[in-house]
Short mmCIF file of C-alpha atoms in Angstrom, two decimals:
data_model
loop_
_atom_site.label_atom_id
_atom_site.label_comp_id
_atom_site.label_asym_id
_atom_site.label_seq_id
_atom_site.Cartn_x
_atom_site.Cartn_y
_atom_site.Cartn_z
CA MET A 1 5.00 30.09 -23.09
CA PRO A 2 5.77 32.41 -26.03
CA LEU A 3 9.39 32.98 -26.94
CA PRO A 4 10.88 36.40 -26.13
CA SER A 5 11.53 38.62 -29.10
CA PRO A 6 14.36 41.08 -29.72
CA ALA A 7 11.87 43.91 -29.31
CA SER A 8 11.48 43.01 -25.64
CA LEU A 9 15.24 43.22 -25.11
CA TYR A 10 15.92 46.75 -26.28
CA ALA A 11 14.64 50.25 -25.72
CA ASN A 12 13.45 50.63 -29.28
CA THR A 13 12.73 53.78 -31.14
CA SER A 14 11.68 53.16 -34.72
CA LEU A 15 13.29 52.26 -37.99
CA PRO A 16 14.93 55.17 -39.85
CA SER A 17 13.87 56.17 -43.35
CA LYS A 18 14.42 53.72 -46.18
CA GLU A 19 17.47 55.60 -47.49
CA ALA A 20 19.01 56.08 -44.03
CA LEU A 21 18.41 52.41 -43.19
CA ALA A 22 20.10 51.26 -46.40
CA LEU A 23 23.17 53.37 -45.59
CA LEU A 24 23.21 52.15 -42.00
CA LEU A 25 23.08 48.52 -43.10
CA ARG A 26 25.86 48.93 -45.68
CA ARG A 27 28.09 50.43 -43.00
CA ALA A 28 27.16 47.67 -40.55
CA GLU A 29 28.05 44.97 -43.09
CA ALA A 30 31.46 46.56 -43.71
CA GLU A 31 32.11 46.86 -39.97
CA LEU A 32 31.20 43.22 -39.43
CA GLU A 33 33.66 42.12 -42.13
CA ALA A 34 36.32 44.03 -40.18
CA GLY A 35 35.28 42.38 -36.91
CA HIS A 36 34.03 45.64 -35.36
CA PHE A 37 31.17 44.08 -33.42
CA SER A 38 30.69 46.71 -30.72
CA GLU A 39 30.21 49.47 -33.29
CA VAL A 40 27.55 47.43 -35.10
CA MET A 41 25.72 46.55 -31.91
CA THR A 42 25.66 50.20 -30.82
CA ALA A 43 24.37 51.33 -34.20
CA LEU A 44 21.72 48.64 -34.66
CA ARG A 45 20.50 47.89 -31.15
CA PRO A 46 17.97 50.75 -31.09
CA HIS A 47 16.34 49.26 -34.20
CA GLY A 48 16.32 45.58 -33.21
CA GLY A 49 12.99 43.80 -33.18
CA MET A 50 11.31 46.51 -35.25
CA GLY A 51 10.44 44.35 -38.25
CA SER A 52 13.62 44.45 -40.31
CA GLU A 53 15.03 41.03 -41.20
CA THR A 54 18.43 42.47 -42.11
CA VAL A 55 18.75 44.55 -38.95
CA ASP A 56 17.98 41.54 -36.77
CA SER A 57 20.38 39.33 -38.73
CA LEU A 58 23.29 41.76 -38.55
CA LEU A 59 22.57 42.46 -34.89
CA GLY A 60 22.67 38.71 -34.27
CA PHE A 61 26.04 38.52 -35.98
CA ALA A 62 27.41 41.40 -33.88
CA LEU A 63 26.16 39.82 -30.65
CA THR A 64 27.81 36.55 -31.67
CA GLY A 65 31.13 38.35 -32.02
CA LEU A 66 30.62 39.82 -28.55
CA ASP A 67 29.89 36.36 -27.09
CA GLN A 68 26.30 37.30 -26.23
CA HIS A 69 25.04 34.08 -27.74
CA GLU A 70 21.59 33.78 -26.19
CA GLU A 71 20.60 37.24 -27.43
CA ALA A 72 22.22 36.51 -30.80
CA ALA A 73 20.07 33.42 -31.14
CA LEU A 74 16.89 35.42 -30.50
CA CYS A 75 17.87 37.94 -33.18
CA LEU A 76 18.61 35.22 -35.72
CA LEU A 77 15.30 33.54 -34.91
CA SER A 78 13.45 36.82 -35.38
CA ALA A 79 15.23 37.52 -38.66
CA PHE A 80 14.26 34.13 -40.07
CA HIS A 81 10.59 34.56 -39.18
CA LEU A 82 10.60 38.02 -40.77
CA GLY A 83 12.33 36.86 -43.95
CA GLU A 84 10.92 35.43 -47.13
CA GLY A 85 11.68 31.92 -48.36
CA SER A 86 13.60 29.19 -46.58
CA LYS A 87 17.10 30.67 -46.26
CA HIS A 88 18.13 31.00 -42.65
CA PRO A 89 20.59 33.70 -41.48
CA ALA A 90 22.43 30.90 -39.65
CA LEU A 91 24.07 29.98 -42.96
CA GLU A 92 25.25 33.58 -43.42
CA LEU A 93 26.55 33.52 -39.85
CA VAL A 94 28.72 30.50 -40.71
CA ALA A 95 30.05 32.20 -43.84
CA LEU A 96 30.92 35.46 -42.06
CA PHE A 97 32.58 33.89 -39.02
CA SER A 98 34.51 31.51 -41.26
CA ARG A 99 35.95 34.48 -43.15
CA LEU A 100 36.88 36.01 -39.80
CA ASN A 101 38.33 32.69 -38.54
CA ARG A 102 36.05 32.88 -35.49
CA ARG A 103 34.10 29.69 -36.10
CA GLU A 104 33.84 28.70 -32.43
CA GLN A 105 31.83 31.84 -31.70
CA ALA A 106 29.42 30.96 -34.48
CA ARG A 107 29.16 27.47 -33.04
CA LYS A 108 28.05 28.83 -29.66
CA SER A 109 25.32 30.98 -31.20
CA LEU A 110 24.07 28.05 -33.27
CA GLU A 111 24.02 25.89 -30.14
CA ALA A 112 21.96 28.58 -28.40
CA LEU A 113 19.61 28.72 -31.38
CA LEU A 114 19.21 24.94 -31.37
CA ARG A 115 18.27 25.04 -27.69
CA ILE A 116 15.32 27.21 -28.74
CA THR A 117 14.45 25.36 -31.97
CA PRO A 118 16.12 21.93 -31.76
CA ASN A 119 14.34 20.58 -34.82
CA ASP A 120 14.90 23.43 -37.26
CA ALA A 121 16.55 21.63 -40.16
CA ARG A 122 17.96 24.87 -41.57
CA VAL A 123 19.88 25.59 -38.36
CA LEU A 124 21.02 21.96 -38.25
CA ASP A 125 22.33 22.36 -41.80
CA ALA A 126 24.29 25.45 -40.79
CA MET A 127 25.72 23.63 -37.80
CA GLY A 128 26.64 20.67 -39.99
CA GLU A 129 28.45 22.91 -42.45
CA LEU A 130 30.31 24.67 -39.63
CA LEU A 131 31.38 21.37 -38.05
CA ILE A 132 32.81 20.27 -41.39
CA TYR A 133 34.97 23.39 -41.46
CA LEU A 134 36.03 22.74 -37.86
CA GLY A 135 37.05 19.20 -38.77
CA ASP A 136 34.50 17.57 -36.42
CA ILE A 137 33.32 15.26 -39.18
CA ASP A 138 31.59 12.57 -37.11
CA GLU A 139 29.61 15.20 -35.20
CA ALA A 140 28.76 16.93 -38.49
CA LEU A 141 27.39 13.68 -39.87
CA SER A 142 25.29 13.15 -36.74
CA VAL A 143 23.81 16.67 -37.00
CA LEU A 144 23.11 16.31 -40.71
CA ASP A 145 21.45 12.92 -40.19
CA HIS A 146 19.17 14.61 -37.64
CA SER A 147 18.32 17.22 -40.27
CA LEU A 148 17.54 14.49 -42.80
CA ASP A 149 15.26 12.79 -40.29
CA ILE A 150 13.26 16.03 -40.27
CA ARG A 151 13.52 16.73 -44.02
CA PRO A 152 14.41 13.44 -45.75
CA VAL A 153 14.51 15.01 -49.20
CA SER A 154 16.73 18.07 -48.87
CA PRO A 155 19.36 18.47 -51.59
CA LEU A 156 21.26 21.04 -49.51
CA THR A 157 21.50 18.73 -46.48
CA MET A 158 22.42 15.77 -48.68
CA ASN A 159 25.15 17.80 -50.34
CA PHE A 160 26.56 18.79 -46.94
CA LYS A 161 26.52 15.16 -45.83
CA ALA A 162 28.31 14.05 -48.98
CA ILE A 163 30.96 16.73 -48.46
CA ALA A 164 31.45 15.49 -44.89
CA LEU A 165 31.90 11.96 -46.19
CA MET A 166 34.42 13.21 -48.72
CA GLU A 167 36.34 14.85 -45.88
CA LYS A 168 36.35 11.51 -44.10
CA GLY A 169 37.70 9.79 -47.22
CA GLU A 170 34.51 7.79 -47.79
CA LEU A 171 34.21 8.62 -51.49
CA THR A 172 31.88 5.75 -52.43
CA GLU A 173 29.27 6.81 -49.87
CA ALA A 174 29.59 10.45 -50.94
CA THR A 175 29.16 9.45 -54.58
CA ASN A 176 25.97 7.56 -53.76
CA ILE A 177 24.48 10.61 -52.06
CA PHE A 178 25.22 12.92 -54.99
CA ARG A 179 23.67 10.35 -57.33
CA LYS A 180 20.56 10.26 -55.14
CA VAL A 181 20.30 14.05 -55.30
CA LEU A 182 20.48 13.83 -59.09
CA GLU A 183 17.74 11.20 -59.09
CA LEU A 184 15.54 13.60 -57.14
CA ILE A 185 16.56 16.69 -59.12
CA PRO A 186 18.23 15.53 -62.36
CA HIS A 187 19.64 18.94 -63.25
CA ASN A 188 20.86 20.10 -59.83
CA ALA A 189 24.00 22.02 -60.75
CA SER A 190 25.60 21.73 -57.29
CA ALA A 191 25.19 17.95 -57.21
CA LEU A 192 26.48 17.64 -60.79
CA SER A 193 29.54 19.71 -59.91
CA ASN A 194 30.17 17.90 -56.62
CA LEU A 195 29.89 14.47 -58.21
CA ALA A 196 32.23 15.65 -60.97
CA CYS A 197 34.70 16.72 -58.28
CA ILE A 198 34.76 13.19 -56.87
CA TYR A 199 35.19 11.65 -60.33
CA SER A 200 38.07 14.01 -60.99
CA ALA A 201 39.65 13.03 -57.64
CA ILE A 202 39.56 9.32 -58.53
CA ASN A 203 40.84 10.07 -62.06
CA ARG A 204 37.61 9.37 -63.95
CA SER A 205 38.32 12.44 -66.06
CA ASP A 206 35.88 11.79 -68.91
CA ASP A 207 32.99 11.21 -66.50
CA ALA A 208 33.96 14.31 -64.52
CA LEU A 209 34.09 16.53 -67.58
CA ALA A 210 30.74 15.24 -68.86
CA LEU A 211 29.12 16.17 -65.54
CA TYR A 212 30.76 19.58 -65.50
CA ARG A 213 29.45 20.26 -69.00
CA SER A 214 25.94 19.52 -67.73
CA ALA A 215 26.44 21.72 -64.69
CA VAL A 216 27.70 24.58 -66.86
CA ILE A 217 24.63 24.28 -69.08
CA GLU A 218 22.44 24.63 -65.98
CA ARG A 219 24.44 27.47 -64.39
CA PRO A 220 26.57 29.06 -67.12
CA GLN A 221 27.40 32.16 -65.06
CA ASN A 222 28.32 30.31 -61.86
CA ALA A 223 32.00 31.18 -61.43
CA THR A 224 32.66 28.44 -58.86
CA ILE A 225 31.35 25.70 -61.15
CA ARG A 226 33.27 27.14 -64.11
CA LEU A 227 36.47 27.27 -62.04
CA ASN A 228 36.03 23.67 -60.87
CA HIS A 229 35.44 22.68 -64.49
CA SER A 230 38.72 24.33 -65.45
CA ILE A 231 40.62 22.43 -62.78
CA SER A 232 39.24 19.14 -64.09
CA LEU A 233 40.28 20.11 -67.62
CA LEU A 234 43.80 20.96 -66.45
CA LYS A 235 44.11 17.71 -64.52
CA ALA A 236 43.13 15.87 -67.69
CA GLY A 237 45.92 17.70 -69.55
CA ARG A 238 43.53 19.77 -71.70
CA TYR A 239 45.48 22.95 -71.20
CA ALA A 240 44.21 25.27 -73.93
CA GLN A 241 40.57 24.97 -72.87
CA GLY A 242 41.49 24.63 -69.19
CA TRP A 243 43.44 27.90 -69.02
CA ALA A 244 40.71 29.81 -70.83
CA GLU A 245 38.06 28.43 -68.46
CA HIS A 246 40.33 29.15 -65.47
CA GLU A 247 39.81 32.89 -66.01
CA TRP A 248 36.40 32.49 -64.35
CA ARG A 249 38.23 32.63 -61.02
CA LEU A 250 38.53 36.39 -61.59
CA GLN A 251 34.77 36.63 -60.98
CA LEU A 252 35.26 35.39 -57.41
CA PRO A 253 36.23 37.51 -54.38
CA GLY A 254 39.91 37.76 -53.53
CA HIS A 255 41.27 37.88 -57.05
CA SER A 256 42.49 40.78 -59.19
CA GLN A 257 40.65 44.07 -58.71
CA LEU A 258 42.37 45.63 -61.72
CA PRO A 259 40.23 46.40 -64.79
CA VAL A 260 39.37 43.38 -66.92
CA SER A 261 39.57 45.59 -70.02
CA ARG A 262 43.33 45.85 -69.51
CA LEU A 263 43.98 42.17 -68.83
CA LEU A 264 46.86 40.86 -70.96
CA PRO A 265 45.36 39.16 -74.03
CA SER A 266 46.53 35.84 -75.43
CA LEU A 267 49.90 36.31 -77.08
CA GLY A 268 49.29 33.61 -79.65
CA ASP A 269 47.09 36.09 -81.49
CA GLY A 270 50.10 38.13 -82.64
CA VAL A 271 49.68 40.78 -79.95
CA ASP A 272 52.60 43.23 -80.02
CA ILE A 273 53.82 44.01 -76.50
CA ARG A 274 57.11 45.66 -77.44
CA GLY A 275 57.74 48.60 -75.10
CA LYS A 276 54.53 47.89 -73.16
CA ARG A 277 54.63 47.83 -69.37
CA ILE A 278 53.14 44.55 -68.18
CA LEU A 279 52.18 44.52 -64.50
CA VAL A 280 52.26 40.92 -63.23
CA THR A 281 50.50 40.56 -59.88
CA GLN A 282 50.40 38.15 -56.96
CA GLU A 283 47.06 36.40 -56.71
CA GLU A 284 46.82 33.32 -54.49
CA GLY A 285 49.48 31.22 -52.76
CA LEU A 286 53.24 31.61 -53.01
CA GLY A 287 53.49 28.27 -54.81
CA ASP A 288 51.50 29.54 -57.78
CA THR A 289 53.74 32.58 -58.15
CA LEU A 290 56.91 30.48 -57.91
CA MET A 291 55.56 28.10 -60.55
CA TYR A 292 54.58 30.81 -63.03
CA LEU A 293 57.72 32.93 -62.73
CA ARG A 294 58.96 30.67 -65.55
CA TYR A 295 56.96 32.86 -67.98
CA ILE A 296 58.65 36.16 -67.10
CA PRO A 297 61.68 35.71 -69.41
CA ALA A 298 59.33 34.98 -72.32
CA LEU A 299 57.49 38.27 -71.74
CA ALA A 300 60.79 40.15 -71.76
CA ARG A 301 61.94 38.41 -74.96
CA ARG A 302 58.83 39.85 -76.63
CA GLY A 303 60.04 43.32 -75.73
CA ALA A 304 57.79 43.96 -72.73
CA ILE A 305 58.83 45.99 -69.69
CA VAL A 306 57.92 43.51 -66.96
CA HIS A 307 56.87 44.92 -63.58
CA LEU A 308 56.34 42.30 -60.86
CA TRP A 309 54.15 43.13 -57.86
CA VAL A 310 54.78 40.40 -55.29
CA PRO A 311 54.83 39.79 -51.51
CA GLU A 312 57.95 40.95 -49.69
CA THR A 313 59.07 37.37 -49.01
CA LEU A 314 59.50 36.84 -52.78
CA ALA A 315 60.95 40.22 -53.73
CA ASP A 316 64.69 39.42 -53.58
CA LEU A 317 64.20 36.13 -55.40
CA CYS A 318 62.18 37.86 -58.13
CA ARG A 319 64.84 40.51 -58.70
CA ARG A 320 67.09 37.79 -60.11
CA VAL A 321 64.47 36.42 -62.50
CA GLU A 322 65.58 37.04 -66.07
CA GLY A 323 63.48 39.75 -67.66
CA ALA A 324 62.06 41.26 -64.47
CA ALA A 325 62.67 45.00 -65.00
CA ILE A 326 60.90 46.22 -61.85
CA VAL A 327 60.02 44.33 -58.67
CA GLN A 328 57.61 45.93 -56.21
CA PHE A 329 56.13 44.84 -52.89
CA GLY A 330 53.51 46.88 -51.09
CA GLY A 331 52.64 50.37 -52.20
CA SER A 332 49.95 51.52 -54.59
CA VAL A 333 49.02 50.42 -58.10
CA PRO A 334 51.75 51.54 -60.53
CA GLU A 335 51.26 52.66 -64.12
CA PHE A 336 50.83 49.86 -66.65
CA ASP A 337 49.63 49.15 -70.16
CA TRP A 338 48.47 45.59 -69.49
CA HIS A 339 48.15 43.67 -66.25
CA CYS A 340 48.27 39.92 -65.74
CA PRO A 341 47.80 37.91 -62.54
CA PHE A 342 50.49 35.22 -62.32
CA ILE A 343 47.92 32.46 -62.77
CA SER A 344 46.81 33.97 -66.10
CA LEU A 345 50.30 33.76 -67.63
CA PRO A 346 49.87 30.19 -68.96
CA ARG A 347 46.64 31.27 -70.68
CA ALA A 348 48.45 34.19 -72.30
CA PHE A 349 51.10 31.85 -73.74
CA VAL A 350 48.81 29.06 -74.99
CA GLY A 351 49.59 28.30 -78.63
CA THR A 352 53.05 29.88 -78.50
CA GLU A 353 56.52 28.33 -78.37
CA ASP A 354 56.62 29.33 -74.70
CA ALA A 355 53.48 27.47 -73.66
CA MET A 356 55.35 25.80 -70.77
CA GLY A 357 57.55 28.77 -69.93
CA ASP A 358 61.31 28.59 -69.51
CA PRO A 359 62.95 25.32 -68.45
CA VAL A 360 64.18 24.60 -64.94
CA PRO A 361 66.12 26.19 -63.31
CA TYR A 362 64.54 29.58 -63.91
CA LEU A 363 65.24 30.84 -60.37
CA ARG A 364 68.69 31.76 -59.05
CA THR A 365 69.94 32.20 -55.50
CA ASP A 366 72.23 34.78 -53.92
CA PRO A 367 75.81 33.35 -53.88
CA GLN A 368 76.65 35.08 -50.61
CA LYS A 369 73.55 33.65 -48.94
CA ASP A 370 74.46 30.22 -50.34
CA LEU A 371 77.87 30.40 -48.62
CA ALA A 372 76.30 31.48 -45.33
CA ALA A 373 73.73 28.67 -45.55
CA ARG A 374 76.46 26.04 -46.05
CA THR A 375 78.10 27.05 -42.77
CA LEU A 376 74.87 26.15 -40.93
CA LEU A 377 74.08 22.93 -42.79
CA PRO A 378 75.55 19.58 -41.66
CA ASP A 379 78.80 18.59 -43.39
CA ASN A 380 79.35 15.09 -42.04
CA GLY A 381 79.22 13.02 -45.22
CA ARG A 382 75.58 12.03 -44.73
CA LEU A 383 72.67 12.71 -47.08
CA ASN A 384 71.04 16.05 -46.22
CA VAL A 385 67.26 15.62 -46.32
CA GLY A 386 64.88 18.58 -46.00
CA LEU A 387 61.44 17.99 -44.49
CA VAL A 388 58.10 19.79 -44.80
CA TRP A 389 55.04 18.03 -43.36
CA GLY A 390 52.40 20.78 -43.44
CA GLY A 391 51.13 23.56 -45.68
CA GLU A 392 49.65 26.95 -44.88
CA PRO A 393 46.12 26.41 -43.46
CA ARG A 394 44.79 29.94 -44.30
CA PRO A 395 41.97 29.45 -41.76
CA ASN A 396 39.97 32.46 -42.96
CA LEU A 397 39.32 30.55 -46.21
CA SER A 398 37.23 27.45 -45.51
CA SER A 399 38.20 25.75 -48.78
CA ALA A 400 41.91 26.30 -48.08
CA LEU A 401 41.52 25.08 -44.50
CA MET A 402 39.84 21.87 -45.67
CA LEU A 403 42.48 21.39 -48.38
CA ASP A 404 45.29 21.74 -45.86
CA ARG A 405 43.81 18.95 -43.74
CA LYS A 406 44.07 16.68 -46.79
CA ARG A 407 47.53 17.64 -48.01
CA SER A 408 49.29 17.93 -44.64
CA THR A 409 50.52 15.14 -42.43
CA SER A 410 52.09 15.33 -38.97
CA LEU A 411 55.64 15.38 -37.68
CA ALA A 412 54.94 12.15 -35.77
CA SER A 413 53.94 10.35 -38.97
CA LEU A 414 57.49 10.88 -40.29
CA ASP A 415 58.94 8.74 -37.50
CA PRO A 416 60.12 5.96 -39.89
CA LEU A 417 62.45 8.48 -41.53
CA GLY A 418 64.18 9.02 -38.20
CA LYS A 419 65.31 5.37 -38.20
CA ILE A 420 67.22 5.60 -41.49
CA ALA A 421 71.01 5.49 -41.18
CA GLY A 422 73.26 7.82 -43.13
CA ILE A 423 70.97 10.84 -43.38
CA ASN A 424 70.58 14.22 -41.70
CA LEU A 425 67.03 15.48 -41.22
CA ILE A 426 66.57 19.23 -41.65
CA SER A 427 63.29 21.04 -41.08
CA PHE A 428 62.05 23.48 -43.72
CA GLN A 429 58.70 23.70 -41.92
CA LYS A 430 57.23 27.10 -41.11
CA GLY A 431 53.87 28.31 -39.85
CA ALA A 432 51.37 26.55 -37.60
CA HIS A 433 52.63 23.04 -38.36
CA ALA A 434 56.10 23.96 -37.09
CA GLU A 435 54.61 24.15 -33.59
CA GLN A 436 54.68 20.32 -33.54
CA GLY A 437 58.36 20.61 -32.69
CA THR A 438 61.56 19.10 -34.08
CA THR A 439 61.81 15.73 -32.29
CA LEU A 440 60.39 12.53 -33.76
CA PRO A 441 58.72 9.92 -31.51
CA CYS A 442 61.80 7.69 -31.90
CA GLY A 443 63.85 10.43 -30.24
CA ARG A 444 65.60 11.61 -33.39
CA ASP A 445 66.08 15.37 -33.48
CA ILE A 446 65.55 17.37 -36.66
CA LEU A 447 67.80 20.33 -37.34
CA ASP A 448 65.68 23.47 -37.63
CA LEU A 449 67.31 26.21 -39.69
CA MET A 450 64.14 28.12 -40.50
CA VAL A 451 64.87 30.55 -37.67
CA HIS A 452 67.55 31.86 -40.08
CA ALA A 453 65.15 32.09 -43.04
CA GLU A 454 63.08 35.26 -43.03
CA THR A 455 62.19 35.19 -46.73
CA MET A 456 61.80 32.65 -49.51
CA ASP A 457 65.13 33.90 -50.84
CA ASP A 458 66.79 32.76 -47.59
CA THR A 459 65.01 29.40 -47.83
CA ALA A 460 66.21 29.01 -51.41
CA SER A 461 69.84 29.19 -50.32
CA PHE A 462 69.30 26.46 -47.74
CA LEU A 463 67.67 24.32 -50.44
CA MET A 464 70.83 24.64 -52.53
CA GLY A 465 72.74 22.95 -49.71
CA ILE A 466 70.60 19.83 -49.28
CA ASP A 467 70.50 16.66 -51.36
CA VAL A 468 66.73 16.15 -51.50
CA LEU A 469 63.56 17.78 -50.20
CA VAL A 470 60.79 15.54 -48.84
CA SER A 471 57.60 17.58 -48.67
CA VAL A 472 53.84 17.61 -48.85
CA ASP A 473 52.32 19.74 -51.61
CA THR A 474 53.20 23.28 -50.57
CA SER A 475 55.17 26.29 -51.81
CA VAL A 476 58.61 24.93 -50.84
CA VAL A 477 58.08 22.16 -53.40
CA HIS A 478 57.74 24.78 -56.14
CA LEU A 479 60.74 26.70 -54.85
CA ALA A 480 62.94 23.60 -54.86
CA GLY A 481 61.58 22.48 -58.22
CA ALA A 482 62.20 25.86 -59.84
CA LEU A 483 65.80 25.78 -58.54
CA GLY A 484 66.32 22.34 -60.06
CA ARG A 485 66.69 20.62 -56.69
CA PRO A 486 65.58 16.97 -56.20
CA VAL A 487 62.16 16.61 -54.56
CA LEU A 488 60.17 13.66 -53.22
CA LEU A 489 56.59 14.96 -53.17
CA MET A 490 54.30 13.29 -50.62
CA ASP A 491 51.02 13.78 -52.43
CA ARG A 492 47.44 13.42 -51.28
CA PHE A 493 45.03 10.95 -52.94
CA ASP A 494 42.86 13.57 -54.65
CA ASN A 495 45.87 15.47 -55.88
CA CYS A 496 46.23 18.96 -57.30
CA TRP A 497 45.68 19.22 -61.06
CA ARG A 498 49.29 20.22 -61.74
CA TRP A 499 50.58 16.77 -60.76
CA LEU A 500 48.22 15.12 -63.27
CA SER A 501 47.31 11.48 -62.56
CA GLY A 502 48.75 8.03 -63.05
CA ARG A 503 52.37 9.18 -63.13
CA GLU A 504 55.27 9.70 -60.75
CA ASP A 505 57.09 12.43 -62.68
CA SER A 506 56.21 16.08 -63.24
CA ILE A 507 55.97 17.97 -66.51
CA TRP A 508 56.84 21.14 -64.57
CA TYR A 509 59.85 20.03 -62.52
CA PRO A 510 62.08 17.29 -64.01
CA ASP A 511 63.81 16.53 -60.69
CA LEU A 512 60.56 15.86 -58.80
CA LYS A 513 59.19 12.41 -58.01
CA ILE A 514 55.58 11.98 -56.88
CA ILE A 515 54.76 9.49 -54.13
CA ARG A 516 50.97 9.56 -53.81
CA GLN A 517 48.48 8.17 -51.32
CA LYS A 518 46.78 4.99 -52.48
CA LYS A 519 43.82 5.71 -50.20
CA PRO A 520 42.48 9.04 -48.94
CA LYS A 521 44.04 10.29 -45.70
CA LYS A 522 46.41 7.31 -45.46
CA TRP A 523 50.03 8.44 -45.16
CA ASP A 524 51.67 5.26 -43.84
CA ASP A 525 52.33 3.74 -47.25
CA VAL A 526 53.57 7.07 -48.65
CA ILE A 527 56.11 7.45 -45.85
CA LYS A 528 57.17 3.82 -46.23
CA ARG A 529 57.93 4.41 -49.92
CA VAL A 530 59.72 7.68 -49.12
CA ALA A 531 61.87 5.80 -46.59
CA SER A 532 62.75 3.24 -49.26
CA GLU A 533 63.81 6.01 -51.67
CA LEU A 534 65.93 7.70 -48.99
CA ARG A 535 67.72 4.47 -48.10
CA LYS A 536 68.71 4.04 -51.75
CA MET A 537 69.84 7.65 -52.00
CA ALA A 538 71.82 7.40 -48.75
CA ALA A 539 73.60 4.28 -49.98
CA ALA A 540 74.46 5.92 -53.31
CA HIS A 541 75.64 9.06 -51.51
CA LYS A 542 77.92 7.02 -49.23
CA ALA A 543 79.40 5.17 -52.20
CA SER A 544 80.12 8.35 -54.17
#
C-alpha cells in the first residue's frame, strides 16, 4: 500500500512566487529558532506537499514542536524524497531541537519516521546522534550498529559511533574506528580532527598536532577544526600560535557580533592605546571571564579607558578590578575605539611583559560582605571545606551538555568526604546539580549558604571565609583561584587545555592543586586522593 503524502493531509492551494516563498521560508526559520511552532504551521500548512523540500522540512519541524509526530514524520519523509543528495532533514531536526533543548520531541518524530522507514540509515544516524546528546550511549551504539549493518562503509556513521564510544570512555575502540575511516578516506578532515581530539585527550600532543595540521590543509576555512587545533596547541603550551589560532572561534555562532575591523590588535606590535576606549565583552562561560580579568590592569597601564561589558552576576566584582573605568551589564552597545572579547585578551598580550596578566590575587571582595559571610560560616575550630560537584550543563549547547557529563560528578560520590573528622562541609553548588540535595549517603549534612549568594560577588565573600575549595572544573574554581584561595580541583581525564597535562600545579593559580582522573569517567580514585589531602589539612589546621 503506498505511503500517504503530506499533500493528502492538507487543503493545499499552490506555492507562492519564488520571491514570496523565499521570504516566507526565512521568516519560518526565524520563528522556529524562537520556538514559535504554531505560527510556522499556520503559515506553511497550505503549501505542504506541493513539491518544496524546504517547506516540507520546516513544516515537519513545526509539527514536531507541536507533538504531532506522525504528521511530522510524513513531512520529513516527503522532504527527503524531494531533496537532492543524501542529506536527510532528520539531521537538521536534531540540530534545531538540540538548540531549543527539546530533544525528546525530536526523538518522538524520529521514532515515528523509523516506524515508516525502519532501515533508512540516514534516519538511524540522526537518531544515533540525538541519543548521544541525551546520554543514552548504549542505545545510540545499538542504533548506529544497525545503520552500519545497512551501510557498512559510512564515514558519518562511523564517526558518530566513535564519538559515542568516546562518551563511554572507550578511547581505544573510538581510536580504531577513526583510523578505519582514514584507511577508507585518507584525507577525511572530520576523522583527522576527531582522532586528533583523542590524542590530545590522552596527552599525545605531537601526534594530535600533526593530525590537526593535515585536517587544516584539507579544510582550511573550517572554523571548528581550526578552533580544535588551537585548543590542542594551548594544551601543549604553545601559546603564541595557540592564541592566534583561537581567534577562529569568532567565525562560529554565539561569539562576538561586533565588527572584526575594530578588534583590538596585538599589543606587542607597538600599538598605542593611550586614551582609547577599549570595550571588553563577555563571550562564553563565567570562568573564562574570571580567568582573563587578570589582563584588565595591563590595559589600563597602557593608558586605555577600559569599559567592561559583563553579566550582572559579575558586575560588582568587576567594579573593583584595577583599571576598570566603566562596568556595564545589559543595555546597548556603547561607544568604543577597539573591542576585545575576554578570550582574545591573551592573544593581544602575546609577546609583551604582560603575557600572563597580573599575578594572583587580581580580584578583591567587598569587606562588608566578607564580615556578613563570616557570621554565617561555621566557627568551631574545624577546617571549612567548600564543595562543588557539578558545572553548568547549558543544555541548549550539545557540546557543553556533553562536556558537563564528563566534568561533573554527583553529590553521592562525595560520600567519603563526609566520613572525615575535623572538617565542615559547605556547599557552593548552584544550578541543576544543586537539586541533588545537601545530605550525603552516610547521613552527613552539608551546610548550604548559596541561598545567600545572589551574585558571584556574594560567592566570593563566602570563599574568603573557607580554608579550601574542593570542586570540579567550573567557574567557582576560577573565582577562588583569582582571589588566591586554596583549591583542590577534581579534574576529568581529558582535561581542559588550561590545566595542561602531566602536572598537579597550575600556571594560572598558584594555590590550586590538580587531582585528575586516571581513567575516563572514574571518580572514585580522585575522591580518595581528595580525602587524603583533606585529612592532612584538617590535622595541620587542628595543630595550628
